[in-house]
XYZ file of N, CA and C in Angstrom:
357
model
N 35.533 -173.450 -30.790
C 36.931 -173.681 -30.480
C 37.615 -174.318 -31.682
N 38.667 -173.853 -32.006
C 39.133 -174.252 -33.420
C 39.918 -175.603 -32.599
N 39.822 -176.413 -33.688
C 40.814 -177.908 -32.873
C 41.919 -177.947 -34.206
N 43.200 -178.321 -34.411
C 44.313 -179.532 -35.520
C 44.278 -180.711 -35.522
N 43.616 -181.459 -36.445
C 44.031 -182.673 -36.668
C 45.246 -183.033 -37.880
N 46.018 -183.631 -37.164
C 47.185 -184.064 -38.226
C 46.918 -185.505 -38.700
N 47.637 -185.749 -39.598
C 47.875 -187.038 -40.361
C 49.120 -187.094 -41.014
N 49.527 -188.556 -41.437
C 50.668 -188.845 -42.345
C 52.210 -188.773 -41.803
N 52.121 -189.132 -40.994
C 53.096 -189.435 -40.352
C 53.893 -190.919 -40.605
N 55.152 -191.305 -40.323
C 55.110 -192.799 -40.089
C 56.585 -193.232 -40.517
N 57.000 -193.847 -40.895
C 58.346 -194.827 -41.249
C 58.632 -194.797 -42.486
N 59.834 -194.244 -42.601
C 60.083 -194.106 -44.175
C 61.780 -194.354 -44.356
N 62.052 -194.466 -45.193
C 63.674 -194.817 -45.866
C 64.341 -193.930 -45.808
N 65.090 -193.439 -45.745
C 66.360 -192.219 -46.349
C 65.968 -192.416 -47.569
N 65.766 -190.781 -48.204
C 65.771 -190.977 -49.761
C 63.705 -190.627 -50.241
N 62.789 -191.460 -48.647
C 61.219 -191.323 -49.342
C 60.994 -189.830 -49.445
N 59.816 -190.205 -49.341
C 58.395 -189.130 -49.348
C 57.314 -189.525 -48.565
N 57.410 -188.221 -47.616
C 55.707 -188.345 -46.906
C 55.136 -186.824 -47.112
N 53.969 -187.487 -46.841
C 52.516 -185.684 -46.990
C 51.701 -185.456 -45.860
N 52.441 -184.788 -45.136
C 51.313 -184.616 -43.677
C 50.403 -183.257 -44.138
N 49.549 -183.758 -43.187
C 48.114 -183.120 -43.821
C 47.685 -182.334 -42.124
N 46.966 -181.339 -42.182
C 46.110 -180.913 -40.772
C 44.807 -179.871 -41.378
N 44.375 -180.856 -40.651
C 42.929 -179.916 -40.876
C 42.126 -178.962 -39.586
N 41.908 -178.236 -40.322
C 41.193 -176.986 -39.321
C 40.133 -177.122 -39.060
N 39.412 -177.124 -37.794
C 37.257 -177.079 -37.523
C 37.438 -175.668 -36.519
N 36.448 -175.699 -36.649
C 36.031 -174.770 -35.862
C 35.938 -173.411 -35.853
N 35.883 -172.739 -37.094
C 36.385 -171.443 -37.248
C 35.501 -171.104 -38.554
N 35.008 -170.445 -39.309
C 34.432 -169.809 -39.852
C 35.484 -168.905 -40.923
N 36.755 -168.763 -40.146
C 37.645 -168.394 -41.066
C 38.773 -169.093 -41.339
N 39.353 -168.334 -42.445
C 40.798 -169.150 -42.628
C 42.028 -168.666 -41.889
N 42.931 -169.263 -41.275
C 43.929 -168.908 -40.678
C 44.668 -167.907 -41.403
N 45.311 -167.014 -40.742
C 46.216 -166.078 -41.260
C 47.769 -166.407 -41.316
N 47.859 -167.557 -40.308
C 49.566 -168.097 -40.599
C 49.285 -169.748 -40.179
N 49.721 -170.582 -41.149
C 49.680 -171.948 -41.115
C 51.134 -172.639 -41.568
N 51.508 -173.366 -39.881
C 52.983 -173.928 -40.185
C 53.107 -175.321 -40.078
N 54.319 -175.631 -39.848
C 54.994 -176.781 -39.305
C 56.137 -176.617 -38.865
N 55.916 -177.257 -37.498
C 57.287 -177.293 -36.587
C 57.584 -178.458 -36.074
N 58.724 -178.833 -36.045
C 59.145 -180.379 -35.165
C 60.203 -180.100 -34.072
N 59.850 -181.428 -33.380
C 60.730 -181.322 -32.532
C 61.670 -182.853 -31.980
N 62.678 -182.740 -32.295
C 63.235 -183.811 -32.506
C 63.910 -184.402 -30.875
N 64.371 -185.151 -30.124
C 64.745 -185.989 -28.891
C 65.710 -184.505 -28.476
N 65.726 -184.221 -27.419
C 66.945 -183.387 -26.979
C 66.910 -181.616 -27.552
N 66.144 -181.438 -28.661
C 66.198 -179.965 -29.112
C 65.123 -179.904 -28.890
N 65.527 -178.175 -29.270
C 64.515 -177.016 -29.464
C 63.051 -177.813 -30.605
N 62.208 -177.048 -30.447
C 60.944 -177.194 -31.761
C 61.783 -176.279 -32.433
N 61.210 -176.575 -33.556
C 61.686 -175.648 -34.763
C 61.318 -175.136 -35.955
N 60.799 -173.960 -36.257
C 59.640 -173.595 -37.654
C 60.328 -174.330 -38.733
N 59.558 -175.202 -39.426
C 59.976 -175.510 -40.349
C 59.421 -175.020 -41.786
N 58.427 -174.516 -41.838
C 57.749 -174.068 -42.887
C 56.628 -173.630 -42.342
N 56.307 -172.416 -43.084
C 55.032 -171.741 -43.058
C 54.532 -170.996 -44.564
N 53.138 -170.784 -43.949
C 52.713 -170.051 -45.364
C 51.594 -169.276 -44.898
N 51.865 -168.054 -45.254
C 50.428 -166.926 -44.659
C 49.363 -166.740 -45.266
N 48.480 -165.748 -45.337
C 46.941 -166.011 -46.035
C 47.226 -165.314 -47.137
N 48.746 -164.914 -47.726
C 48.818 -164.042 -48.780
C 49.113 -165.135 -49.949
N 49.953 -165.766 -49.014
C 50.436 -167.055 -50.283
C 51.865 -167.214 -50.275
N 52.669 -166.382 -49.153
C 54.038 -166.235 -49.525
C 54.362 -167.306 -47.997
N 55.460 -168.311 -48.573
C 56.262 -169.252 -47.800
C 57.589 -168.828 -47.429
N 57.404 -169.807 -46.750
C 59.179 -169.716 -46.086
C 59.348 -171.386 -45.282
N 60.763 -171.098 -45.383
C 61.493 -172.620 -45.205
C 62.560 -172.056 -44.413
N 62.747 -173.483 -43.403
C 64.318 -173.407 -42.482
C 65.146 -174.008 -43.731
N 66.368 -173.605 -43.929
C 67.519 -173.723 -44.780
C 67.557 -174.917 -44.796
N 67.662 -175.911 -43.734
C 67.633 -177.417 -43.963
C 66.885 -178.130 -44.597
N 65.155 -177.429 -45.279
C 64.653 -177.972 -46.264
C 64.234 -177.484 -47.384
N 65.221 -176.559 -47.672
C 64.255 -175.889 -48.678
C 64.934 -176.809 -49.833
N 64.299 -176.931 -50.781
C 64.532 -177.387 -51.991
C 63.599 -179.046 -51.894
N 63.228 -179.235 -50.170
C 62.765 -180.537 -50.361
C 61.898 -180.583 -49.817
N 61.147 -179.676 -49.115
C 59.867 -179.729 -48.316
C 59.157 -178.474 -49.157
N 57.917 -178.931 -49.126
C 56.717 -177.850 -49.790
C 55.424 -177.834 -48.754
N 54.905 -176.838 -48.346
C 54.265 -176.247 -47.923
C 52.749 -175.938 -49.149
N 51.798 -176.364 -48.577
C 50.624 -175.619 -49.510
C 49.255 -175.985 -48.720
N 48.294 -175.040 -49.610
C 47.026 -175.164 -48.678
C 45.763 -175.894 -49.560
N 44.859 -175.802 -48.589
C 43.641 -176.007 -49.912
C 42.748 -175.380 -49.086
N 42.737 -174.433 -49.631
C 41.689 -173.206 -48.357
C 40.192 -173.350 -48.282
N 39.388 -174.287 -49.721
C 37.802 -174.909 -49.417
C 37.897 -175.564 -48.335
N 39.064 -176.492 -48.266
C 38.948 -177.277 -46.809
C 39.798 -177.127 -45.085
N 39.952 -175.750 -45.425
C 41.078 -175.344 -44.765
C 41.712 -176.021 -44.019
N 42.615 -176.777 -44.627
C 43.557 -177.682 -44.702
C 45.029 -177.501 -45.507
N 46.127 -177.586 -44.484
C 47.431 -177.924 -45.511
C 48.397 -178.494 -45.120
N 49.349 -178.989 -46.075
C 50.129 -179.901 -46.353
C 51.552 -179.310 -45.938
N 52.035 -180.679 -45.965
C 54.042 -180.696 -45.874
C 54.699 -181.455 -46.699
N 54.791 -181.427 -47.451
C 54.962 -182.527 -48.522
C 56.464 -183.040 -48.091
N 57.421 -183.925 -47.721
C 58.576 -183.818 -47.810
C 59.259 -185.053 -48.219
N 60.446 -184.813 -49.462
C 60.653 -185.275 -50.242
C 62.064 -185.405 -49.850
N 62.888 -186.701 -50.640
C 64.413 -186.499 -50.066
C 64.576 -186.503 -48.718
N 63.796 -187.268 -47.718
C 64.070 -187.201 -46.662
C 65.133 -188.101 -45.959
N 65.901 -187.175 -44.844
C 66.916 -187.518 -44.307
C 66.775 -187.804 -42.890
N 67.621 -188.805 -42.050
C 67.217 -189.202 -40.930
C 67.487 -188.193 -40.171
N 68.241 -186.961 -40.185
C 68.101 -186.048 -39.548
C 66.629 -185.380 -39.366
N 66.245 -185.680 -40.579
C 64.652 -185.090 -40.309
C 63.675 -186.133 -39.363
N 63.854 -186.743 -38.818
C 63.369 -187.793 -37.672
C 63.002 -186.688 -36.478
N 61.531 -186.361 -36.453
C 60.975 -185.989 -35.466
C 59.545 -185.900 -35.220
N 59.285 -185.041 -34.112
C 57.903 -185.103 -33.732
C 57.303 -184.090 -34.335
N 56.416 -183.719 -35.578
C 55.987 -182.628 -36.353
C 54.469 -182.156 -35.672
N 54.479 -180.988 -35.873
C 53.102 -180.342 -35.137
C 53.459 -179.334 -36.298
N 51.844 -179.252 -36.519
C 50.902 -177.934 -37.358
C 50.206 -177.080 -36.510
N 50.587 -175.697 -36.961
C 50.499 -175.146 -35.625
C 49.608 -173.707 -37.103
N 48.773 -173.286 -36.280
C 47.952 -172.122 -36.895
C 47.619 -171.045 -36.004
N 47.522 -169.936 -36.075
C 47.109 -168.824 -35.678
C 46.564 -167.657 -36.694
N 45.234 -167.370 -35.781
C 44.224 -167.002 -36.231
C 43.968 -165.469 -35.497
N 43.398 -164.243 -36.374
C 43.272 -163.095 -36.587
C 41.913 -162.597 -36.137
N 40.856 -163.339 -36.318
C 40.023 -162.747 -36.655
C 39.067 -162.897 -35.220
N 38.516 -162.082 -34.937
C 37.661 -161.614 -33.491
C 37.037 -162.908 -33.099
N 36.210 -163.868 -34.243
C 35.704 -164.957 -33.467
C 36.705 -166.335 -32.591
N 37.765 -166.165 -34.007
C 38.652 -167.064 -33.575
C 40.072 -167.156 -32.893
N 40.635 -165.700 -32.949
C 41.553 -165.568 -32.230
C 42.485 -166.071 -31.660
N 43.628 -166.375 -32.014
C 44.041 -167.138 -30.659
C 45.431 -167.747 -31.371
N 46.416 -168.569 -30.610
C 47.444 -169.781 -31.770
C 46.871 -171.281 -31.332
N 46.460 -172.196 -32.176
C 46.877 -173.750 -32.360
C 47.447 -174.400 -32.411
N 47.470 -175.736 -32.266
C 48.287 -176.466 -32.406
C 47.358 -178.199 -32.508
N 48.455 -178.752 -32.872
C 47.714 -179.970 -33.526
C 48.667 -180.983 -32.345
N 48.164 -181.980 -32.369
C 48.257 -183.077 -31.598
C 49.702 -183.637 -31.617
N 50.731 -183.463 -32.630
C 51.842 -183.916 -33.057
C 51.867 -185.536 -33.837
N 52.615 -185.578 -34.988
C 52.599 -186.959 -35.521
C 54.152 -187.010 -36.112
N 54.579 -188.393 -35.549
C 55.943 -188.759 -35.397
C 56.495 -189.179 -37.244
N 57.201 -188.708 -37.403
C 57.963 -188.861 -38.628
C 59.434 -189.455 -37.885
N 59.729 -190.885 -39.027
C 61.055 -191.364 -38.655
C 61.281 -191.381 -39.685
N 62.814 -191.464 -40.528
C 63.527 -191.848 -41.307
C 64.652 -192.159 -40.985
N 64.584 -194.159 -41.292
C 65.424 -194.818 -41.146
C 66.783 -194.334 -42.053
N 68.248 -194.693 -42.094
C 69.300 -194.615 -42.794
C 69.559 -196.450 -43.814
């Protein structure tokens, strides 16, 4: 059973930087689509970044230029790097993966870890 563990979450300024991290067990392979989505008090979740097993990303318009997306596929594990953060970005982030391949099949999701940014 593939499980998400997240990390790096936590309290930050208008203006920091945090690096959430999720790591993958259970699988033998590497995911074919690895994201991040949040979900903030009152809305929708919302893709915020992803990156597929080709290498090509994508960003919601509200972060591109300040959130990065990347992997490290020995540990199949990846990141959110986000930089310039704004208290609009104050939410509940989940790494969410889905997987292709016959043993593992299926979509994930990780436990969620709270990102605030104070003003």
């Amino acid at each position: 059973q593939v499980q998400l563990v997240e990390s790096g979450g936590g309290l930050v300024q208008a203006g920091g930087s945090l690096r959430l991290s999720c790591a993958a067990s259970g699988s033998r392979f590497r995911a074919n689509f690895m994201g991040w989505y949040r979900q903030a008090p009152g809305k929708q979740r919302e893709l915020v970044a992803h990156i597929i097993s080709s290498g090509i990303t994508g960003y919601v318009d509200s972060v591109k230029g300040r959130f990065t997306i990347s992997t490290d596929n020995a540990k199949n594990t990846w990141y959110l790097q986000m930089n310039s953060l704004k208290p609009e970005d104050t939410a509940l982030y989940y790494c969410n993966a889905v997987f292709r391949d016959t043993e593992s099949m299926g979509t994930y999701w990780g436990q969620g870890t709270q990102v605030t940014v104070s003003s």
